[in-house]
Coordinates of N, CA and C in Angstrom, one line a residue:
X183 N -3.4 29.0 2.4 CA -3.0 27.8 3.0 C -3.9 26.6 2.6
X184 N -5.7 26.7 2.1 CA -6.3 25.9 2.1 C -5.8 25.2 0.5
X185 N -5.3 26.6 -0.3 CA -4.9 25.4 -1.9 C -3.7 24.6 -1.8
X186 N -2.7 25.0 -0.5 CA -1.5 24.0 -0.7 C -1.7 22.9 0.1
X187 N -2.7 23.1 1.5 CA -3.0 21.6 2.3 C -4.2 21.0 1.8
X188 N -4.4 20.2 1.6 CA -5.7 19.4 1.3 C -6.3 18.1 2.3
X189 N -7.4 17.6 2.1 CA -7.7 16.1 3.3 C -6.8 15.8 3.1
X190 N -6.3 15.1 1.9 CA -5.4 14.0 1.1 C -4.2 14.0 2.0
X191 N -3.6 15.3 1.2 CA -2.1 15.9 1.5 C -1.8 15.4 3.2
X192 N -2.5 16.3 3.8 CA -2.5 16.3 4.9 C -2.6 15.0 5.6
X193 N -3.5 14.1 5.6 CA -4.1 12.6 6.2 C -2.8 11.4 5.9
X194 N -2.1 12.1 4.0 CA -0.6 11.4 4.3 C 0.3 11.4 4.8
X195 N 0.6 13.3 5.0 CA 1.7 13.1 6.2 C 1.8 12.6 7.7
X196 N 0.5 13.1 8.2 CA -0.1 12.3 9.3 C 0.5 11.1 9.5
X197 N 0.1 10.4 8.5 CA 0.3 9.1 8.8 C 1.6 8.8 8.3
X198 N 2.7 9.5 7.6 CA 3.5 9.0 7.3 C 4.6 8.9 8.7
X199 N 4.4 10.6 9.5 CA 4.7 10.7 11.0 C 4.4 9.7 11.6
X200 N 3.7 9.6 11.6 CA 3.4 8.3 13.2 C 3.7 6.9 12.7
X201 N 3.5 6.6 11.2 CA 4.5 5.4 10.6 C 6.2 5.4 11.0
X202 N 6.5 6.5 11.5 CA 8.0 6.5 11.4 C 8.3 6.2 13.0
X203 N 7.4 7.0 13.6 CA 7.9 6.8 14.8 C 7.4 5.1 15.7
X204 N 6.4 4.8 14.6 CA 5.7 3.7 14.8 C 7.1 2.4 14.2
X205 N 7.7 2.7 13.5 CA 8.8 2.1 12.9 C 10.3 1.9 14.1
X206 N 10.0 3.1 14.7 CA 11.3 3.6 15.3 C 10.9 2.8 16.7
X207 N 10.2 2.3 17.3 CA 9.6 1.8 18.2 C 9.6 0.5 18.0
X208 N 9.3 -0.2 16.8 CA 9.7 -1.5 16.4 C 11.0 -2.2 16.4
X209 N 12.1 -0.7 15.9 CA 13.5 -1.3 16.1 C 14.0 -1.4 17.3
X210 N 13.6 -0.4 17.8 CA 13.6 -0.1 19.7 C 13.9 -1.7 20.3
X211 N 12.4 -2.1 20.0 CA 11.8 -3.0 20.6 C 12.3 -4.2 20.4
X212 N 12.6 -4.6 19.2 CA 13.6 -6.2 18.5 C 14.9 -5.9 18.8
X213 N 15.2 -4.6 19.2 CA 16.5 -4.6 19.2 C 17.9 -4.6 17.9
X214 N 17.1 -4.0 16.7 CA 17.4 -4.2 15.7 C 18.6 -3.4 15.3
X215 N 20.0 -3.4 15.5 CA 20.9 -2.8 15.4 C 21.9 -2.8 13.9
X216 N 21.8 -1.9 12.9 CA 22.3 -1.5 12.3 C 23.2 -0.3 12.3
X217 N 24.2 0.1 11.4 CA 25.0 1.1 11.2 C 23.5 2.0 10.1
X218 N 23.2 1.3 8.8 CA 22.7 2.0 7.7 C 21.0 2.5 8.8
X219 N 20.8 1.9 9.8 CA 19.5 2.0 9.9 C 19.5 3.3 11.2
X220 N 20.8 3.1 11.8 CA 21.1 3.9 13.1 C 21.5 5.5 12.5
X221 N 22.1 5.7 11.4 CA 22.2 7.2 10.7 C 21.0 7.1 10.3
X222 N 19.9 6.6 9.8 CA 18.9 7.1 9.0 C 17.8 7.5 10.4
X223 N 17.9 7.0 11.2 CA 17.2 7.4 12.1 C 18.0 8.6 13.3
X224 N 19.1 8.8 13.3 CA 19.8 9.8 13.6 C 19.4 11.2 13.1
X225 N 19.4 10.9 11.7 CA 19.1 12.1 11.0 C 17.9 12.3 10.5
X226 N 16.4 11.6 10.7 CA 15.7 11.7 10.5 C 14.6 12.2 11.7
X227 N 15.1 12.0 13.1 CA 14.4 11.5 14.2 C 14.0 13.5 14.5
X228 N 15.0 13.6 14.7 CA 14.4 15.5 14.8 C 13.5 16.3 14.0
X229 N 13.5 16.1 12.5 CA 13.1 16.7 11.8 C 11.6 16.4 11.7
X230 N 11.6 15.0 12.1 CA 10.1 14.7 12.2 C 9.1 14.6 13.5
X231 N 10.0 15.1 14.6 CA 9.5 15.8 15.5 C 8.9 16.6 15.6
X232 N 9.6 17.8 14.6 CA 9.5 19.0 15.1 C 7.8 19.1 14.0
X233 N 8.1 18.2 12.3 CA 6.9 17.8 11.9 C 5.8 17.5 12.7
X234 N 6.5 16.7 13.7 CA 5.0 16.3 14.4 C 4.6 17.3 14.8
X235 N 4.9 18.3 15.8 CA 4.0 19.7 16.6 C 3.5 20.6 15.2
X236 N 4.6 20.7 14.1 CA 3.8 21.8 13.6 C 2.5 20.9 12.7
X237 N 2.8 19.6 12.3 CA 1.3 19.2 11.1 C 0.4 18.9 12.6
X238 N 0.7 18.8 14.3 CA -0.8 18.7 14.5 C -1.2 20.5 14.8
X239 N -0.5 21.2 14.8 CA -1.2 22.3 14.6 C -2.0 22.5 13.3
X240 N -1.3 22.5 12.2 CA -2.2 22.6 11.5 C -3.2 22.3 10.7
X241 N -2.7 20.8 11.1 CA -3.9 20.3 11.3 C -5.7 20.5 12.1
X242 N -5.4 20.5 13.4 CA -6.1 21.5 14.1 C -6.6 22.4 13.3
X243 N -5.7 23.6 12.9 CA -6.3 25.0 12.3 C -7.3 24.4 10.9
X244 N -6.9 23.7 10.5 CA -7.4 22.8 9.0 C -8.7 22.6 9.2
X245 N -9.2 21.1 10.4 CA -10.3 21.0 10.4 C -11.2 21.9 11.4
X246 N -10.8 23.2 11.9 CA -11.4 24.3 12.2 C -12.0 25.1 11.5
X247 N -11.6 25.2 10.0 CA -11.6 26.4 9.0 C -12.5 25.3 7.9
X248 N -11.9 23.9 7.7 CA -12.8 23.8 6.6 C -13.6 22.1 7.2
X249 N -14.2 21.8 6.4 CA -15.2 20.5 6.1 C -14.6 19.7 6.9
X250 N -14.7 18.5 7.7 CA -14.5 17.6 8.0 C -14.9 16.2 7.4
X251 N -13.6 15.8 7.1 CA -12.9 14.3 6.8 C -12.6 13.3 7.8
X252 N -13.5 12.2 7.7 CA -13.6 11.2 9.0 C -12.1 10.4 8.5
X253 N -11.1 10.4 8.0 CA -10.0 10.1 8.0 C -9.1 11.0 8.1
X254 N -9.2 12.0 7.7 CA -8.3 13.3 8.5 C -8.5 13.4 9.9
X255 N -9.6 13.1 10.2 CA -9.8 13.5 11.8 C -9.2 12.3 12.5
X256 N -9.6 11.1 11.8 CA -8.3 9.7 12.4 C -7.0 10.0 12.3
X257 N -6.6 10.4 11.4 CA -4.9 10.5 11.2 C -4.4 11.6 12.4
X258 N -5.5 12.5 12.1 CA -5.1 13.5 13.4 C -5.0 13.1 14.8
X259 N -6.0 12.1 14.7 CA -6.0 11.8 16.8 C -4.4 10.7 16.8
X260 N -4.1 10.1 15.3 CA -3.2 9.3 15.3 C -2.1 10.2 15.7
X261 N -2.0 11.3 14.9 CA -1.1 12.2 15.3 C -0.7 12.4 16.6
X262 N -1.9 12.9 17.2 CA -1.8 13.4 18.8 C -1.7 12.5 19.8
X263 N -2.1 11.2 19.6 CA -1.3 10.4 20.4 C -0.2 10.1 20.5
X264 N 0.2 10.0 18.7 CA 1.6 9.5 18.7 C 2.4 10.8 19.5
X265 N 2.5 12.3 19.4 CA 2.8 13.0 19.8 C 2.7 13.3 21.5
X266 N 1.4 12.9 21.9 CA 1.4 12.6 23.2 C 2.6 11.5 24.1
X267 N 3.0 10.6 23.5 CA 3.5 9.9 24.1 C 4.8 9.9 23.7
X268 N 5.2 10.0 22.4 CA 6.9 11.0 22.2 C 7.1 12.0 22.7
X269 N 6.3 12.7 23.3 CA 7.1 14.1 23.9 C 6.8 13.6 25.9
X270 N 6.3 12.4 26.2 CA 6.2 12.3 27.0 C 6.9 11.2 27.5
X271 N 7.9 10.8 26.2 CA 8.8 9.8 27.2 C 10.4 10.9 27.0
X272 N 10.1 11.8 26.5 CA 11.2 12.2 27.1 C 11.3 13.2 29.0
X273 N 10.0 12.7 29.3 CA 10.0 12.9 30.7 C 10.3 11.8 31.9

């Protein structure tokens, strides 16, 4: 697992998750209603959910096992909040 994940690798999916849902919260919020923008987020919104629980797992396991990276470890907390509060508004 450590040759296919790397700080790198990993620090950009991080952030590319919480970019999306940080995106998806912006349209929320203006109210920004499209057809092209409303499928892309239809079909995007799950898959990067489920992204989110498994990269903060292994993420976790990651900086458990190897070196720590003071920007992996930010992307991570970015992770887990963003993750804290999307799984918590669907309560």
């Amino acid at each position: 697992m450590s040759n296919l994940i790397t700080n790198r690798i990993l620090t950009i999916i991080n952030f590319v998750i919480v970019a999306y849902f940080g995106l998806i919260w912006l349209i929320n919020f203006y109210n920004i209603d499209f057809v092209v923008i409303g499928v892309f987020r239809e079909l995007l919104t799950l898959p990067f959910l489920a992204a989110q629980i498994v990269f903060l797992i292994i993420g976790v396991v990651y900086l458990i096992k190897n070196n720590k990276n003071l920007l992996t470890i930010i992307s991570l907390l970015a992770l887990a909040i963003c993750t804290m509060i999307t799984i918590g508004s669907f309560f």
